[in-house]
PDB file of C-alpha atoms in Angstrom:
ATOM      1  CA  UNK A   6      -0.257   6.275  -3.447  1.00  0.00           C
ATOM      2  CA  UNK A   7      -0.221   2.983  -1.581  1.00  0.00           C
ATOM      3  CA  UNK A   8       3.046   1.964  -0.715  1.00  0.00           C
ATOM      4  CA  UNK A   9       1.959  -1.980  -0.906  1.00  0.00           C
ATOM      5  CA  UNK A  10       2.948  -3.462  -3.761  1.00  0.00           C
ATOM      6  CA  UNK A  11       0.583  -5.563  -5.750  1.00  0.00           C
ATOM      7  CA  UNK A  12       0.230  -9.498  -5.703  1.00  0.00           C
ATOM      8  CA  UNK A  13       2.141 -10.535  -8.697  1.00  0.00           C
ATOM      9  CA  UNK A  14      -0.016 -12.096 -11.807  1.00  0.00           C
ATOM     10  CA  UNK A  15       0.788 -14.668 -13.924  1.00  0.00           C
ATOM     11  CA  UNK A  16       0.800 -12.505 -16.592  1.00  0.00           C
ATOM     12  CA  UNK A  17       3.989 -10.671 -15.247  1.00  0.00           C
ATOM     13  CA  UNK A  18       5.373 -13.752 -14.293  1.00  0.00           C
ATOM     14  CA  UNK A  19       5.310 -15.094 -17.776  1.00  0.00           C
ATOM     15  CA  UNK A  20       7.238 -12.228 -19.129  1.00  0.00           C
ATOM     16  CA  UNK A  21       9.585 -11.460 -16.090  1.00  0.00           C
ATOM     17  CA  UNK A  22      13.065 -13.030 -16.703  1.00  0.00           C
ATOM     18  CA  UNK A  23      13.798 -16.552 -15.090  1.00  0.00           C
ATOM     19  CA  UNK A  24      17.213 -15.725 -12.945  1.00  0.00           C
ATOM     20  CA  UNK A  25      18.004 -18.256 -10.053  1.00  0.00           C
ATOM     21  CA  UNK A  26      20.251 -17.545  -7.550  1.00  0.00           C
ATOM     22  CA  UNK A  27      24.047 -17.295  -8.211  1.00  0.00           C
ATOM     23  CA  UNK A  28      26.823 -19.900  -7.521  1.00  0.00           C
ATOM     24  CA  UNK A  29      28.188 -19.119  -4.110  1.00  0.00           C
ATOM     25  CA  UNK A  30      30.648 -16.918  -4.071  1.00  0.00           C
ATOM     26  CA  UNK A  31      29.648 -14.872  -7.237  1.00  0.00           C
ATOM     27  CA  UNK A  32      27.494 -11.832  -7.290  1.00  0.00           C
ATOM     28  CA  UNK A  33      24.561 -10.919  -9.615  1.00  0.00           C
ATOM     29  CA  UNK A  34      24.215  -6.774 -10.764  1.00  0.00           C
ATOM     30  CA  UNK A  35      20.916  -6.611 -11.109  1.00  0.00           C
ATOM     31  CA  UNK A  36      19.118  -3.926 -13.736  1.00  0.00           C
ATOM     32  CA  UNK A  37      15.514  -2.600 -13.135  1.00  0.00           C
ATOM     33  CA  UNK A  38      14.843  -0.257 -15.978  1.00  0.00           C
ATOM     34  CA  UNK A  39      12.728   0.157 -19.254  1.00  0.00           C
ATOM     35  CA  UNK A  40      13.675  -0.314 -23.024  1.00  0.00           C
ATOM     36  CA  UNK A  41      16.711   2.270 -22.902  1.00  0.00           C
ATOM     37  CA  UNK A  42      18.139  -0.989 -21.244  1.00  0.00           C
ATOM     38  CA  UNK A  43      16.570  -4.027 -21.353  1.00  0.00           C
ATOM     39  CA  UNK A  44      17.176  -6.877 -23.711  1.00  0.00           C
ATOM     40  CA  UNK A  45      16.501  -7.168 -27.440  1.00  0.00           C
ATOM     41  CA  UNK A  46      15.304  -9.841 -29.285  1.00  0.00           C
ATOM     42  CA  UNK A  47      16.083 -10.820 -33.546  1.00  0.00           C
ATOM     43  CA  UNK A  48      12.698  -9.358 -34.368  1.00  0.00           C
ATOM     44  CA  UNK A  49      13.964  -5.987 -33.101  1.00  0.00           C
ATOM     45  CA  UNK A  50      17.487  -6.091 -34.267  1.00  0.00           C
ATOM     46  CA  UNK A  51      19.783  -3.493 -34.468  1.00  0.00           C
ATOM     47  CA  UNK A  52      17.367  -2.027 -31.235  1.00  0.00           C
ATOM     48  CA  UNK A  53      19.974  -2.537 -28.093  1.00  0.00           C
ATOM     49  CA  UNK A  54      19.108  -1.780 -24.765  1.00  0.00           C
ATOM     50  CA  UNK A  55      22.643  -0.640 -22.879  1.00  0.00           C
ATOM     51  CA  UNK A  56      22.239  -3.840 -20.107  1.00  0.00           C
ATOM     52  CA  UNK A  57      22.861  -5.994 -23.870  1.00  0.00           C
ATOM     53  CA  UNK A  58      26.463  -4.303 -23.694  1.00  0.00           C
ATOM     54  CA  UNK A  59      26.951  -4.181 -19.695  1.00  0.00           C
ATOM     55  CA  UNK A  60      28.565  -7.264 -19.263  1.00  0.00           C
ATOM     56  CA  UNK A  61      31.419  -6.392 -21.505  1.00  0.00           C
ATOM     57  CA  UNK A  62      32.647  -4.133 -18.915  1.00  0.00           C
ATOM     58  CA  UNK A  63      32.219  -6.433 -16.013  1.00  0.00           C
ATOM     59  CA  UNK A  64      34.929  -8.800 -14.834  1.00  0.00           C
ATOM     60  CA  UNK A  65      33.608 -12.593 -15.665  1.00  0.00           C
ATOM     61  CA  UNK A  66      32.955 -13.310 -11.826  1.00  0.00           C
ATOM     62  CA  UNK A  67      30.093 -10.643 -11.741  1.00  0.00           C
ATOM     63  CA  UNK A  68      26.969 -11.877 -13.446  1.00  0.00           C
ATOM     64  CA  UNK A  69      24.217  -9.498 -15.134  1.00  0.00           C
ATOM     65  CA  UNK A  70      20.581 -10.164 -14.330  1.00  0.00           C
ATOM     66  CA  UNK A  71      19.016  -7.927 -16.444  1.00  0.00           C
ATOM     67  CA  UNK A  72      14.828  -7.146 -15.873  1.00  0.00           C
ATOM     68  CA  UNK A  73      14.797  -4.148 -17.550  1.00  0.00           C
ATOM     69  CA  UNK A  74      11.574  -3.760 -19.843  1.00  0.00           C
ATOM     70  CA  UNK A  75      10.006  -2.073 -22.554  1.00  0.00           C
ATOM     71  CA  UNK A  76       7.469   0.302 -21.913  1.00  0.00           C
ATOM     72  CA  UNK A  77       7.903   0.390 -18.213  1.00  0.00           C
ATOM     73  CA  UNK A  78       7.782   2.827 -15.715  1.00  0.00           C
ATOM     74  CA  UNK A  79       9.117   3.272 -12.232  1.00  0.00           C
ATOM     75  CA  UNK A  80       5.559   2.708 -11.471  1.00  0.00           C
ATOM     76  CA  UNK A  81       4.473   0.147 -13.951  1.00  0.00           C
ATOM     77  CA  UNK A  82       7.360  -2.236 -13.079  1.00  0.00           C
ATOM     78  CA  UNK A  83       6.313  -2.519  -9.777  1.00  0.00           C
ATOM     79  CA  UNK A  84       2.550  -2.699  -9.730  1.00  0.00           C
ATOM     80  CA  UNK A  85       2.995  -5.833 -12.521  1.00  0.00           C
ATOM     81  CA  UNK A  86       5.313  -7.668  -9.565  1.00  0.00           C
ATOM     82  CA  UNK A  87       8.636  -7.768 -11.503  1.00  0.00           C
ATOM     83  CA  UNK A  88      10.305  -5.580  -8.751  1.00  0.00           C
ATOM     84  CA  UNK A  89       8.719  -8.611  -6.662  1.00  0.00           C
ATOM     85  CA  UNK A  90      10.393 -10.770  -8.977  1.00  0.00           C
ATOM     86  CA  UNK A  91      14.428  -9.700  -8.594  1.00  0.00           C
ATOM     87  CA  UNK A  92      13.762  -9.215  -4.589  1.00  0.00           C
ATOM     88  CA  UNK A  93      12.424 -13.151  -4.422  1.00  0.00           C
ATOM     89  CA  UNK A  94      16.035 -14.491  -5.599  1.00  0.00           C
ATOM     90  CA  UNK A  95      18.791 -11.105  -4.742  1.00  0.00           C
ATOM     91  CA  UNK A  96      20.752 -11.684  -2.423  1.00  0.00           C
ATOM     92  CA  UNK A  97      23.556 -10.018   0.330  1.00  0.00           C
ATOM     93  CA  UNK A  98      26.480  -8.519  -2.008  1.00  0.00           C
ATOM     94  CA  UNK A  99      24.652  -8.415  -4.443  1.00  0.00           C
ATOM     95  CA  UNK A 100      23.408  -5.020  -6.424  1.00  0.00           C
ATOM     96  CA  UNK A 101      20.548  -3.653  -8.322  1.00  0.00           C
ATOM     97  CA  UNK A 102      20.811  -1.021 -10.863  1.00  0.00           C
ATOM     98  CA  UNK A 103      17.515   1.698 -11.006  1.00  0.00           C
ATOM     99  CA  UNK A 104      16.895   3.294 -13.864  1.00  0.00           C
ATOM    100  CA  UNK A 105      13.297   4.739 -14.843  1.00  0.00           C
ATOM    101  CA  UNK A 106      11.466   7.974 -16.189  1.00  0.00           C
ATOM    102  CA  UNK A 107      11.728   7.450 -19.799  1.00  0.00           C
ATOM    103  CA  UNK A 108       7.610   6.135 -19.218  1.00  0.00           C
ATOM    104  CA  UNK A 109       7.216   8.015 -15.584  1.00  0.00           C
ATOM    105  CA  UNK A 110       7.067  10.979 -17.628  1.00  0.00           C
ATOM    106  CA  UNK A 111       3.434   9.848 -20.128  1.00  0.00           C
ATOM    107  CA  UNK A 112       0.832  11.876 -18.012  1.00  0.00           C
ATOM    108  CA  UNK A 113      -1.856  10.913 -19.948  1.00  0.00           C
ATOM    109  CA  UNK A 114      -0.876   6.924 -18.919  1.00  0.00           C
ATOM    110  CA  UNK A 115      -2.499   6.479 -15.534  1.00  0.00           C
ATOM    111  CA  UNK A 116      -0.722   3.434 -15.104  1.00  0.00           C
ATOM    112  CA  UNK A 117       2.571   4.360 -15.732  1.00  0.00           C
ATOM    113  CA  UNK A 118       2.795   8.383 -14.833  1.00  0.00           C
ATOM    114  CA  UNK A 119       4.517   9.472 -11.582  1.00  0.00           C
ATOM    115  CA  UNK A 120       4.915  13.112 -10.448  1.00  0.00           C
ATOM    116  CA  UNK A 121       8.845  13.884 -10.419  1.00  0.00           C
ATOM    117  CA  UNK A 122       8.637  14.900  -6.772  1.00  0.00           C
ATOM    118  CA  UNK A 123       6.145  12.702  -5.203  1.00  0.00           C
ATOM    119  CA  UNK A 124       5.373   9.352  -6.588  1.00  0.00           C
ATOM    120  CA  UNK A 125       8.174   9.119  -8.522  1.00  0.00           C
ATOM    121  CA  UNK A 126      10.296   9.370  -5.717  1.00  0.00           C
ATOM    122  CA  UNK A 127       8.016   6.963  -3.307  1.00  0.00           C
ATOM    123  CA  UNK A 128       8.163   4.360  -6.218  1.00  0.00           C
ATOM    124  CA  UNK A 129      11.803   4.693  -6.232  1.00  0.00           C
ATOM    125  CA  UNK A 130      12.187   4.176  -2.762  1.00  0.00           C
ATOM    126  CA  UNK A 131      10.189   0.820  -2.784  1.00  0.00           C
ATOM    127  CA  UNK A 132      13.441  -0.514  -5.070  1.00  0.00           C
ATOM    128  CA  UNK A 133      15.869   0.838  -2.518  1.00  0.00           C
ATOM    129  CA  UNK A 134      14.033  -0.128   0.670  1.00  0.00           C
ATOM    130  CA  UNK A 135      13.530  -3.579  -1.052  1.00  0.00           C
ATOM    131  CA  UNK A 136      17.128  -4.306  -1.992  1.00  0.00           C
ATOM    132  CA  UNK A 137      18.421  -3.309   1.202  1.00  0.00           C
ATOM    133  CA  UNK A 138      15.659  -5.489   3.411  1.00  0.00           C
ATOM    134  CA  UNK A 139      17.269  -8.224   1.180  1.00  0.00           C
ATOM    135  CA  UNK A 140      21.021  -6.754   2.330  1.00  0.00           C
ATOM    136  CA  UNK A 141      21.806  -6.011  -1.355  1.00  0.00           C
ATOM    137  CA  UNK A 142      23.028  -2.744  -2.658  1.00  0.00           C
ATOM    138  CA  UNK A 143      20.616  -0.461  -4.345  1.00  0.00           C
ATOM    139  CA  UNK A 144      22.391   2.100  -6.640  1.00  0.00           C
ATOM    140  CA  UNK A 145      20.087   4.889  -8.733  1.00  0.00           C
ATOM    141  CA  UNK A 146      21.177   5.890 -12.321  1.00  0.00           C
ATOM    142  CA  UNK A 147      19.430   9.066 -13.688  1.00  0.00           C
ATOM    143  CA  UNK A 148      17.686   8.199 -17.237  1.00  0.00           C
ATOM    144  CA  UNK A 149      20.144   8.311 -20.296  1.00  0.00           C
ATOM    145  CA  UNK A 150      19.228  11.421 -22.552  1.00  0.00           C
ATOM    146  CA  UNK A 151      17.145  11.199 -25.621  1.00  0.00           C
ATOM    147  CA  UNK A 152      18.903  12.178 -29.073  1.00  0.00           C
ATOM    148  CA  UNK A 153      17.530  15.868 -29.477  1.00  0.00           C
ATOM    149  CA  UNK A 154      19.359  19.204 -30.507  1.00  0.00           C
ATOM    150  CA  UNK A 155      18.097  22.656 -30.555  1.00  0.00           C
ATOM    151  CA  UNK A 156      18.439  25.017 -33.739  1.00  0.00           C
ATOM    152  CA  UNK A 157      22.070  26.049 -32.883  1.00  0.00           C
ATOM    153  CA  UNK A 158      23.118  22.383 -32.517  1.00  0.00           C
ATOM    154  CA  UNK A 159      22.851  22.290 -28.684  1.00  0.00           C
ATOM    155  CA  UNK A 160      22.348  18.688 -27.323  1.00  0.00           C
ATOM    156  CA  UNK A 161      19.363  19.513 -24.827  1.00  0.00           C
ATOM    157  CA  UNK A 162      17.510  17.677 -21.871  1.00  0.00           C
ATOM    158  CA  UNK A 163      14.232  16.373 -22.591  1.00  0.00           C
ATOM    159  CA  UNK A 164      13.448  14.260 -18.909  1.00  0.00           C
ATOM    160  CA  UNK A 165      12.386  17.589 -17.266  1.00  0.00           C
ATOM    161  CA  UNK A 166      12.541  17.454 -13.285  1.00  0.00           C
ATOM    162  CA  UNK A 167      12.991  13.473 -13.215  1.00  0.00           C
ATOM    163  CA  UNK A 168      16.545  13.844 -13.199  1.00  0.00           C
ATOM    164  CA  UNK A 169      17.151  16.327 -10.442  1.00  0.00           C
ATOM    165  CA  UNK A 170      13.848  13.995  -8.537  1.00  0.00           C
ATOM    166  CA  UNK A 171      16.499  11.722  -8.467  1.00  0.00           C
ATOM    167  CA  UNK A 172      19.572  13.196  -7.501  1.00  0.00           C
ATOM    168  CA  UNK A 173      17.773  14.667  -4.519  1.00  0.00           C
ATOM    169  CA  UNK A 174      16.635  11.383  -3.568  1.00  0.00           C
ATOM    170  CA  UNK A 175      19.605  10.086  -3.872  1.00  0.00           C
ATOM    171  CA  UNK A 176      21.587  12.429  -1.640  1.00  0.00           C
ATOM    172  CA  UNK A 177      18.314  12.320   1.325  1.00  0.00           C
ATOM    173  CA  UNK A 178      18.496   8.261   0.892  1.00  0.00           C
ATOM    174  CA  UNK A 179      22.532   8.199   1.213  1.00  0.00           C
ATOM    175  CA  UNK A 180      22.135   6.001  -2.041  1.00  0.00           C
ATOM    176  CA  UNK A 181      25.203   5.986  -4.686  1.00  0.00           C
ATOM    177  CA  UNK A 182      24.097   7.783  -7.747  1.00  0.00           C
ATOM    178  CA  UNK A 183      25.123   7.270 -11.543  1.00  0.00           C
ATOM    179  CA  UNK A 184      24.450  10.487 -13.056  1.00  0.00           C
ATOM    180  CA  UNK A 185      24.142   9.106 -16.584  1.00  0.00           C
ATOM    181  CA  UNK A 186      21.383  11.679 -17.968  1.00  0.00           C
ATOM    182  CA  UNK A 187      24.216  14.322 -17.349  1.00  0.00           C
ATOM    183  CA  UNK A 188      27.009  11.961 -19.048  1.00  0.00           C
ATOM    184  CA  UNK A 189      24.905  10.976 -22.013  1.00  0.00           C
ATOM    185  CA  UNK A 190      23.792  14.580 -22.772  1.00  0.00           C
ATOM    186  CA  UNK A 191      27.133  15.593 -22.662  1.00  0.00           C
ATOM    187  CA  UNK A 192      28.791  12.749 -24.986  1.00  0.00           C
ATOM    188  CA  UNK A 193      25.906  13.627 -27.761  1.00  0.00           C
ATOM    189  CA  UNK A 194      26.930  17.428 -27.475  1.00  0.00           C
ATOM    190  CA  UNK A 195      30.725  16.105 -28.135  1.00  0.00           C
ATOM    191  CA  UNK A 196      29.532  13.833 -31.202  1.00  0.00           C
ATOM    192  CA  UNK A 197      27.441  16.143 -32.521  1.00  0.00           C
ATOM    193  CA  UNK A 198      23.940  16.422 -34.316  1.00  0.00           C
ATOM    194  CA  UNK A 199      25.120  13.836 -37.630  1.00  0.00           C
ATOM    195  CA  UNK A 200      28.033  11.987 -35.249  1.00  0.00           C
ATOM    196  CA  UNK A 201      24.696  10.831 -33.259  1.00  0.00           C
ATOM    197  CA  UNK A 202      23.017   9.271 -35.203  1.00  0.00           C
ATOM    198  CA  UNK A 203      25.398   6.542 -35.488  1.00  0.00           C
ATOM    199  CA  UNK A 204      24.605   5.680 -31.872  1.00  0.00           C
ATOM    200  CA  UNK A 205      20.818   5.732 -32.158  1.00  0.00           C
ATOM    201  CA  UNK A 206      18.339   3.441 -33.745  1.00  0.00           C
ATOM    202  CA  UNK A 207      18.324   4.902 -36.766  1.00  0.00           C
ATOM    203  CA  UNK A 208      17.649   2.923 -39.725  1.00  0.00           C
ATOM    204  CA  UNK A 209      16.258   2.498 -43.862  1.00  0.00           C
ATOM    205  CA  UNK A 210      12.977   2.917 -42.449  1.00  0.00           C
ATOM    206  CA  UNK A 211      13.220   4.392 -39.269  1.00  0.00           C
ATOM    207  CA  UNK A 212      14.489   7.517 -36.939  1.00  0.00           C
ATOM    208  CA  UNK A 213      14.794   6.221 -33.222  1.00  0.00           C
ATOM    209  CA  UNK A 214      16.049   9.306 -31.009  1.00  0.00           C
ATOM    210  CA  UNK A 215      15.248   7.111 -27.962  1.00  0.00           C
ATOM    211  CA  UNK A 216      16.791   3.509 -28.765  1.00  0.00           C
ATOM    212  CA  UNK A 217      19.850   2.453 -29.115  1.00  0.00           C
ATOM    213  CA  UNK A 218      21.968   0.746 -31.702  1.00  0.00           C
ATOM    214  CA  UNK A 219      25.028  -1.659 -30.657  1.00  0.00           C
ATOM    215  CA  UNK A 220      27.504   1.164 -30.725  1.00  0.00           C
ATOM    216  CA  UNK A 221      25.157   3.405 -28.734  1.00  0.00           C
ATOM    217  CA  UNK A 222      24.844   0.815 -26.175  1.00  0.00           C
ATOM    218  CA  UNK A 223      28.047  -0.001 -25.866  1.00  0.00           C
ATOM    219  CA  UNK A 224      28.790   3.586 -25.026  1.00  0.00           C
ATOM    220  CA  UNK A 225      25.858   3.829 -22.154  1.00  0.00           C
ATOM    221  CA  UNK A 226      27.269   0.961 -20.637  1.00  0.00           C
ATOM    222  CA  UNK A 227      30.539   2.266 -20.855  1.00  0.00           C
ATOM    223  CA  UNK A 228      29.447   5.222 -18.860  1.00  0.00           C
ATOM    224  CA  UNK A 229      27.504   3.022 -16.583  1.00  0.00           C
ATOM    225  CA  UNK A 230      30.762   1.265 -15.657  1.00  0.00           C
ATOM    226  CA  UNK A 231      32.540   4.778 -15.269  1.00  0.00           C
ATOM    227  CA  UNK A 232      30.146   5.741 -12.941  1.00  0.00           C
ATOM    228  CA  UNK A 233      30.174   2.426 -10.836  1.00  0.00           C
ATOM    229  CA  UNK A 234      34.185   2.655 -10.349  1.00  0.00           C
ATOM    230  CA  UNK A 235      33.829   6.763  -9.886  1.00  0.00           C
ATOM    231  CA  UNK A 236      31.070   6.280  -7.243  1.00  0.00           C
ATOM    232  CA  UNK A 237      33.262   3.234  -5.368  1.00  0.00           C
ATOM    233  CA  UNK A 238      30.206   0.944  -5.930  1.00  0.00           C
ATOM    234  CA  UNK A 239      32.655  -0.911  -8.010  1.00  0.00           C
ATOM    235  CA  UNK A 240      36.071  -2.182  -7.348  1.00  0.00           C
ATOM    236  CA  UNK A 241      38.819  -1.538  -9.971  1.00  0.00           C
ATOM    237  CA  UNK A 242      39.229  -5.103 -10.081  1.00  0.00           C
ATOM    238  CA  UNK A 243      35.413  -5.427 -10.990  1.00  0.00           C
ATOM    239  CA  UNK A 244      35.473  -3.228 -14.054  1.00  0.00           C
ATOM    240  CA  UNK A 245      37.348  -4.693 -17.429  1.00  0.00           C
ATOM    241  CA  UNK A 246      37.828  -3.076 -21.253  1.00  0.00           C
ATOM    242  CA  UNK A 247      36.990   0.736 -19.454  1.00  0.00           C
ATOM    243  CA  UNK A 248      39.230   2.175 -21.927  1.00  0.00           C
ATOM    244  CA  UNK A 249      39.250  -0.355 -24.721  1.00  0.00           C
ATOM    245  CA  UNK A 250      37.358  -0.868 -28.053  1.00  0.00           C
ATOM    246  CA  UNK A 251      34.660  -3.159 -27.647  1.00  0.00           C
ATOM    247  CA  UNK A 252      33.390  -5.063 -31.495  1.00  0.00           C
ATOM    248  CA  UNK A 253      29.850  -4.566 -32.324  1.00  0.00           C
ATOM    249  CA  UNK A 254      29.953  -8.335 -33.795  1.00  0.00           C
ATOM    250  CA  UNK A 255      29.660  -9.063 -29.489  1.00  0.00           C
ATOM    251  CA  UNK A 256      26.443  -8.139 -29.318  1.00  0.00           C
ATOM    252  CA  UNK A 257      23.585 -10.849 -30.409  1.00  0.00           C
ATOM    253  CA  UNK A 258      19.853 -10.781 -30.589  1.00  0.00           C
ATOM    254  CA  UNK A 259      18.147 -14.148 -29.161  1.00  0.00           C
ATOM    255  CA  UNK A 260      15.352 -15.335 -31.103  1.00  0.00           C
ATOM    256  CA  UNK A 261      12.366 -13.785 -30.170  1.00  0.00           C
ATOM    257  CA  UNK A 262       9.802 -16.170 -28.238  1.00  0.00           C
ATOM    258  CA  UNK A 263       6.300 -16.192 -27.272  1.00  0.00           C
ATOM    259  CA  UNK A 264       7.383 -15.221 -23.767  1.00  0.00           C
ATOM    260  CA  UNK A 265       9.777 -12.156 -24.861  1.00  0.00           C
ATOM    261  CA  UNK A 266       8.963  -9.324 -23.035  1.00  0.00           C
ATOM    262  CA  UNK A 267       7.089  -6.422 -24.884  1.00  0.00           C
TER     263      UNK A 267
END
């Protein structure tokens, strides 16, 4: 694969969030990822991606910017410039969040498929060379685990070798890692295969395994924060409301608009 990202189109542009730069003094997480955690709009209400929640857990100085799209791929997100798109305005302090193989794993999608061990990882590494070029932080999360459980009840993996892709990236890139495939599979083998569904997208008239509800999100992001103060990428100070119940009624759905990302 070429290693030189694409010239950004105004098609991406249109859809790619509109974050400026923060006040000075303040510091901007920023979230690269696909529909697990991007934001949701009325027309897909109760869908929540877990970067809706994030905030909650975030001290009031820290600001979320979150990109994170539907549909997109470690691959996809950069060839359509919106990896362009958070490098043009991060900034030094600041961090950016990685999360993709949800839609690096469609091998019949030329445009979004990556190989666990080779592309995926050289995609990956155009986020971490980029944020670091920019003196920002770049921090990889492993893809949160799909609601699926075997015929004895077993909560089981379903991301095959992106996972461990990671981790050994991770480790050969000296990158801080948030292992939240590993947490997530093991909080939906605690609730259970019924307890579950309460977390997912599941609805009158339909059965997301993949999506997330509000109290599903809230939980990713509570594990997101977990693994931001475990890892030292976040300060105790930085990280609020680790260990407290957090109302569904916070979470809100902006209208959607002609320029809502799909």
């Amino acid at each position: 694969m070429s290693l030189t990202r694409r010239q950004v189109t105004s098609a991406a542009l249109a859809a790619v969030p509109l974050v400026g730069r923060s006040p000075k003094g303040r510091r901007t997480v920023y979230i690269a990822g696909d529909s697990t955690a991007a934001q949701k709009y009325a027309d897909a209400a109760p869908e929540t991606g877990w970067g809706m929640a994030f905030p909650f857990f975030l001290r009031k100085e820290l600001e979320v910017a979150n990109h994170a799209v539907n549909g997109r791929s470690s691959k996809s997100f950069v060839d359509e410039g919106r990896l362009d798109a958070i490098l043009s305005v991060i900034r030094p302090g600041d961090l950016l969040i990685v999360q993709f193989a949800h839609n690096d794993e469609k091998a019949t999608d030329p445009a979004r498929y990556t190989e666990p061990w080779t592309t995926y990882q050289e995609y990956l590494r155009l986020y971490l060379d980029g944020a670091r070029s920019r003196g920002a932080r770049p921090v990889l999360a492993t893809p949160v685990e799909r609601r699926r459980f075997d015929a004895e009840g077993n909560a089981v993996p379903t991301h095959g070798d992106y996972p461990a892709a990671m981790r050994v990236l991770a480790v050969a890139e000296r990158v801080a890692l948030l292992d939240i495939e590993a947490l997530s599979l093991a909080l939906w083998q605690e609730l259970g295969v019924e307890e579950t569904k309460k977390y997912f997208n599941w609805t009158d008239t339909e059965q997301d395994n993949t999506h997330f509800n509000p109290p599903g999100a809230i939980a990713v992001a509570r594990l997101v924060a977990q693994e931001l103060l475990r890892t030292r990428v976040s300060a105790r100070h930085d990280v609020v409301r680790l260990h407290a119940d957090i109302p569904t009624s916070w979470i809100t759905w902006p209208p959607a608009s002609p320029l809502s990302p799909s």
